[in-house]
Each structure stands twice: as structure tokens, then as C-alpha cells.
Tab-separated table of C-alpha atoms in Angstrom:
chain	number	residue	atom	x	y	z
S	1	MET	CA	-9.964	-10.126	-19.493
S	2	VAL	CA	-7.123	-8.060	-20.919
S	3	ARG	CA	-3.813	-8.010	-19.111
S	4	LEU	CA	-2.185	-4.585	-18.958
S	5	GLU	CA	1.047	-3.143	-17.675
S	6	TYR	CA	-0.409	-0.611	-15.273
S	7	LEU	CA	2.429	0.692	-13.133
S	8	ARG	CA	2.037	3.053	-10.183
S	9	ARG	CA	-1.608	2.097	-9.624
S	10	ILE	CA	-1.516	-1.365	-8.070
S	11	GLY	CA	0.499	-0.923	-4.883
S	12	THR	CA	3.957	-1.505	-6.354
S	13	LEU	CA	6.357	0.061	-8.819
S	14	LYS	CA	8.258	-3.108	-9.647
S	15	ARG	CA	8.844	-3.071	-13.366
S	16	ASN	CA	7.306	-6.503	-13.985
S	17	SER	CA	4.069	-5.607	-12.227
S	18	GLN	CA	0.819	-6.527	-13.934
S	19	ALA	CA	-2.841	-5.658	-13.561
S	20	TYR	CA	-6.034	-7.087	-15.000
S	21	LEU	CA	-8.714	-5.027	-16.720
S	22	ALA	CA	-12.169	-6.495	-16.206
S	23	SER	CA	-15.826	-5.589	-16.492
S	24	PRO	CA	-17.738	-4.412	-13.390
S	25	GLU	CA	-19.566	-7.754	-13.327
S	26	VAL	CA	-16.331	-9.758	-13.247
S	27	VAL	CA	-14.827	-7.470	-10.585
S	28	ALA	CA	-17.918	-7.753	-8.364
S	29	ALA	CA	-18.110	-11.548	-8.753
S	30	SER	CA	-14.375	-11.918	-8.068
S	31	ALA	CA	-14.583	-9.733	-4.960
S	32	LEU	CA	-17.415	-11.854	-3.554
S	33	SER	CA	-15.858	-15.227	-4.338
S	34	GLY	CA	-12.240	-14.355	-3.505
S	35	VAL	CA	-10.924	-15.654	-6.854
S	36	ILE	CA	-11.257	-14.417	-10.423
S	37	SER	CA	-14.811	-15.335	-11.377
S	38	GLY	CA	-17.127	-14.763	-14.312
S	39	PRO	CA	-20.443	-12.893	-14.270
S	40	GLY	CA	-22.324	-16.199	-14.310
S	41	THR	CA	-21.022	-17.199	-10.884
S	42	TYR	CA	-23.959	-15.551	-9.114
S	43	GLN	CA	-27.537	-15.670	-10.314
S	44	VAL	CA	-29.872	-12.659	-10.478
S	45	PRO	CA	-32.196	-12.639	-7.415
S	46	ALA	CA	-35.738	-13.707	-8.203
S	47	ASN	CA	-37.278	-10.490	-6.817
S	48	TRP	CA	-34.869	-8.101	-8.601
S	49	SER	CA	-36.804	-5.633	-10.757
S	50	GLY	CA	-34.024	-3.470	-12.163
S	51	ILE	CA	-31.966	-0.387	-11.355
S	52	GLU	CA	-33.423	2.225	-9.045
S	53	TYR	CA	-32.895	5.705	-10.464
S	54	GLY	CA	-32.404	8.945	-8.561
S	55	PHE	CA	-30.977	9.483	-5.110
S	56	GLY	CA	-33.171	7.071	-3.174
S	57	THR	CA	-36.348	8.543	-4.669
S	58	ASP	CA	-37.164	5.610	-6.988
S	59	MET	CA	-37.738	8.251	-9.686
S	60	GLU	CA	-36.078	8.069	-13.072
S	61	SER	CA	-33.651	10.885	-13.795
S	62	THR	CA	-35.027	13.506	-16.190
S	63	THR	CA	-33.530	16.475	-18.050
S	64	GLU	CA	-35.303	18.869	-15.661
S	65	SER	CA	-33.967	17.114	-12.571
S	66	LYS	CA	-30.423	17.075	-13.995
S	67	LEU	CA	-30.574	20.811	-14.765
S	68	SER	CA	-31.949	21.509	-11.301
S	69	ASN	CA	-29.077	19.594	-9.718
S	70	ILE	CA	-26.526	21.521	-11.821
S	71	VAL	CA	-28.041	24.864	-10.795
S	72	GLN	CA	-27.978	23.872	-7.113
S	73	GLN	CA	-24.348	22.792	-7.376
S	74	LEU	CA	-23.350	26.039	-9.108
S	75	ASP	CA	-25.159	28.106	-6.455
S	76	SER	CA	-23.348	26.174	-3.732
S	77	LEU	CA	-20.007	26.660	-5.508
S	78	ILE	CA	-20.547	30.414	-5.864
S	79	LYS	CA	-21.400	30.718	-2.169
S	80	ARG	CA	-18.243	28.805	-1.165
S	81	VAL	CA	-16.045	30.942	-3.430
S	82	GLU	CA	-17.525	34.171	-2.089
S	83	SER	CA	-17.100	32.940	1.488
S	84	ALA	CA	-13.485	31.938	0.828
S	85	GLN	CA	-12.730	35.340	-0.720
S	86	ARG	CA	-14.118	37.153	2.332
S	87	THR	CA	-12.127	34.912	4.687
S	88	SER	CA	-8.942	35.383	2.654
S	89	SER	CA	-9.414	39.156	2.641
S	90	ASP	CA	-9.872	39.233	6.422
S	91	GLU	CA	-6.863	37.002	7.071
S	92	SER	CA	-4.566	38.964	4.747
S	93	LYS	CA	-4.927	41.955	7.016
S	94	SER	CA	-3.417	40.155	9.983
S	95	VAL	CA	-1.147	37.398	8.570
S	96	THR	CA	2.495	38.200	7.778
S	97	THR	CA	4.314	36.793	4.764
S	98	ASP	CA	6.873	34.904	6.878
S	99	THR	CA	6.675	31.099	6.828
S	100	GLU	CA	6.975	29.331	10.145
S	101	ILE	CA	9.983	26.997	10.275
S	102	LEU	CA	9.441	23.971	12.500
S	103	PRO	CA	12.179	23.148	15.034
S	104	GLY	CA	14.872	20.921	13.557
S	105	PHE	CA	14.370	22.075	9.963
S	106	PRO	CA	16.863	24.367	8.163
S	107	GLU	CA	15.795	27.885	7.212
S	108	ARG	CA	17.127	27.468	3.685
S	109	ILE	CA	17.622	24.453	1.410
S	110	SER	CA	19.482	24.528	-1.893
S	111	GLY	CA	20.363	21.724	-4.273
S	112	GLU	CA	19.876	20.289	-7.723
S	113	ILE	CA	16.422	19.161	-8.883
S	114	LEU	CA	15.938	15.414	-9.187
S	115	PHE	CA	12.730	14.903	-11.178
S	116	CYS	CA	10.628	11.825	-10.472
S	117	ASP	CA	8.161	11.465	-13.328
S	118	ALA	CA	5.433	9.554	-11.467
S	119	ASP	CA	2.093	10.057	-9.766
S	120	ASN	CA	0.950	7.750	-6.967
S	121	LEU	CA	4.508	6.721	-6.098
S	122	ASP	CA	3.805	4.470	-3.132
S	123	THR	CA	5.953	3.603	-0.131
S	124	ASP	CA	7.063	0.334	-1.735
S	125	GLY	CA	8.505	2.360	-4.586
S	126	ILE	CA	10.376	4.554	-2.100
S	127	TYR	CA	11.588	1.743	0.175
S	128	PRO	CA	11.242	-1.956	-0.777
S	129	GLY	CA	8.954	-4.087	1.331
S	130	LYS	CA	11.512	-6.909	1.552
S	131	LEU	CA	13.604	-4.713	3.886
S	132	THR	CA	10.759	-3.227	5.919
S	133	TYR	CA	10.792	-5.810	8.713
S	134	GLN	CA	14.557	-6.258	8.921
S	135	ASP	CA	15.984	-4.637	12.032
S	136	ASN	CA	19.633	-4.880	11.005
S	137	VAL	CA	19.538	-2.629	7.918
S	138	SER	CA	22.336	-0.068	8.163
S	139	LYS	CA	21.962	3.558	7.211
S	140	GLU	CA	24.174	2.963	4.173
S	141	ALA	CA	22.075	-0.011	3.015
S	142	MET	CA	18.903	2.003	3.540
S	143	ALA	CA	20.327	4.794	1.390
S	144	ARG	CA	21.205	2.335	-1.388
S	145	ALA	CA	17.673	0.876	-1.282
S	146	CYS	CA	16.002	4.295	-1.480
S	147	MET	CA	13.725	4.526	-4.572
S	148	GLN	CA	15.110	1.185	-5.770
S	149	ASN	CA	11.752	-0.123	-6.985
S	150	TYR	CA	11.081	3.106	-8.858
S	151	ASP	CA	14.470	3.190	-10.562
S	152	PRO	CA	17.200	0.584	-9.918
S	153	GLU	CA	19.790	3.189	-10.947
S	154	PHE	CA	18.556	5.822	-8.484
S	155	ASP	CA	21.410	5.156	-6.039
S	156	GLY	CA	23.985	6.174	-8.621
S	157	ILE	CA	22.014	9.196	-9.832
S	158	ALA	CA	20.966	10.913	-6.603
S	159	LYS	CA	23.482	13.053	-4.744
S	160	PRO	CA	23.427	14.553	-1.236
S	161	ASN	CA	21.178	17.638	-0.976
S	162	ASP	CA	19.305	16.868	-4.191
S	163	ILE	CA	15.698	18.078	-4.096
S	164	LEU	CA	13.238	15.413	-5.226
S	165	VAL	CA	10.315	16.722	-7.312
S	166	ALA	CA	7.488	14.252	-7.960
S	167	GLY	CA	3.863	14.222	-9.088
S	168	TRP	CA	0.653	13.721	-7.136
S	169	ASN	CA	-0.023	11.491	-4.127
S	170	PHE	CA	3.633	10.877	-3.314
S	171	GLY	CA	4.103	8.346	-0.509
S	172	CYS	CA	0.713	6.663	-0.730
S	173	GLY	CA	0.298	3.037	0.302
S	174	SER	CA	1.527	1.487	3.536
S	175	SER	CA	2.496	3.282	6.746
S	176	ARG	CA	6.142	2.160	6.776
S	177	GLU	CA	8.274	4.822	8.392
S	178	GLN	CA	11.309	3.755	6.365
S	179	ALA	CA	9.891	5.477	3.290
S	180	ALA	CA	10.749	8.764	5.009
S	181	THR	CA	13.931	7.663	6.807
S	182	ALA	CA	15.340	6.169	3.581
S	183	LEU	CA	15.148	9.610	1.969
S	184	LEU	CA	16.881	10.999	5.040
S	185	ALA	CA	19.576	8.321	4.782
S	186	LYS	CA	20.032	9.237	1.119
S	187	GLN	CA	20.521	12.860	2.272
S	188	ILE	CA	17.539	14.171	0.330
S	189	PRO	CA	16.393	17.090	2.495
S	190	LEU	CA	13.253	18.094	0.599
S	191	VAL	CA	10.510	16.477	-1.478
S	192	ILE	CA	8.205	18.684	-3.556
S	193	ALA	CA	5.015	17.140	-4.919
S	194	GLY	CA	1.457	17.972	-5.901
S	195	SER	CA	0.170	16.082	-2.857
S	196	PHE	CA	1.349	13.535	-0.304
S	197	GLY	CA	-0.011	10.449	1.377
S	198	ASN	CA	-1.231	11.500	4.832
S	199	ILE	CA	0.811	8.987	6.827
S	200	PHE	CA	3.934	9.607	4.753
S	201	ALA	CA	3.569	13.344	5.388
S	202	ARG	CA	3.395	12.772	9.158
S	203	ASN	CA	6.345	10.357	9.091
S	204	SER	CA	8.388	12.860	7.084
S	205	THR	CA	7.715	15.661	9.555
S	206	SER	CA	8.648	13.375	12.458
S	207	SER	CA	11.840	12.292	10.655
S	208	ARG	CA	12.691	15.869	9.656
S	209	VAL	CA	12.395	15.327	5.939
S	210	GLY	CA	11.077	18.524	4.346
S	211	ILE	CA	7.949	18.258	2.193
S	212	SER	CA	6.310	20.990	0.162
S	213	LEU	CA	3.415	21.301	-2.285
S	214	PHE	CA	3.974	22.847	-5.713
């Protein structure tokens, strides 16, 4: 196996994080045994005859079947696009351009851009797990811990009313509410990202932290 530094993909953004790159056989054997195991840990079943091709048809994939599948997928895509265009055209006749502002959120937010160059920034990167189950963390301590695992110098860089701009899947990982409230404590009113973790998005709305897709 080859050890790689593979940040932002293994549930933590701590800078000394490590991951292991392995073959599918090693991964499958390790998952079954609960420890890192080699492909020889499990023997091939006596009645195993090989890979079954196709989608449950026991038929080997051919050029004709692949082309047929592509054509079917393209037809389905065209139908969805045409349907979406008709729906969009109908809705544009009745929908105004005003954006609904939820109660408790400001109508306008202005501030400097604070760019976070990371996809899949998980909740441990936003708020460290070592503080998650402590009930006596003050608002000031929560603000200092905000984004600490992503960048230890974040506390000295971020200023009140800064707008945090990140990549895709911001706030993935655990359901800890503090990932949202830490941003609130740090006085970051808005996070803009390509996408958000579902639970983080709900926690942010409940905590009145603005989120927006770019």
C-alpha cells in the first residue's frame, strides 16, 4: 500500500492527516475483517465461475448493447431538458424577480471576501471535534476555534462581516450544530459555496447563518 497525504477527503482537515491507497481486493478484505488485510485473507468460493456481465441479464456486454444504452440515455436526457424548458417558461410568466428573505435574516449583507480554497470542508474543519461535547465553551472561545483545523491562523485573518467563499460540499461530515454557530460567533454572516452538506444547511438556517450557492 502507498501512504498519501489526502486532505479534505477522510473526515478531517488536520494537517497531519493521512490516508492509505489500496487495491479493491485489499479494501474489500479489510472491510470484512475489520483490520488491514491482504487479498489472500479470503479464499475464492468453490462454486464461483467468474464475473456476471450486463445488468442482471448474465449476458456479456457488446458494442451494440453499449450503443443502445447510450442512445436511450440521450433520448431520456433530451426529454428531461425539453420538459424543464417548458416548466421554466411557464413559471417565468408568474414568478417575480424578488427573492424571499426569511425572518431573522438581513435584507442586505456587505463585507470583504474571505476565500477558502477547499472542497469537502467538513464540520471538523469548521469546528474541532475536541470541543463539540464541552458545554462550557464561551462564545469568544467558539469564535477563536472557528475554522481552526482548516487554518490555525484563521482567527487572526477573519474579521466581522467577512463573507466566506468556499468550494463544493461545504459542511459535510457530522451533524454538529456548532459548525454553524461557530461561524455565527465569528460574526461571519454569509457563506457562499458550490454546494452544502444537507444537515449543515439546515443548522445554518436555524442558527441564522446565511448560505448561498454560486
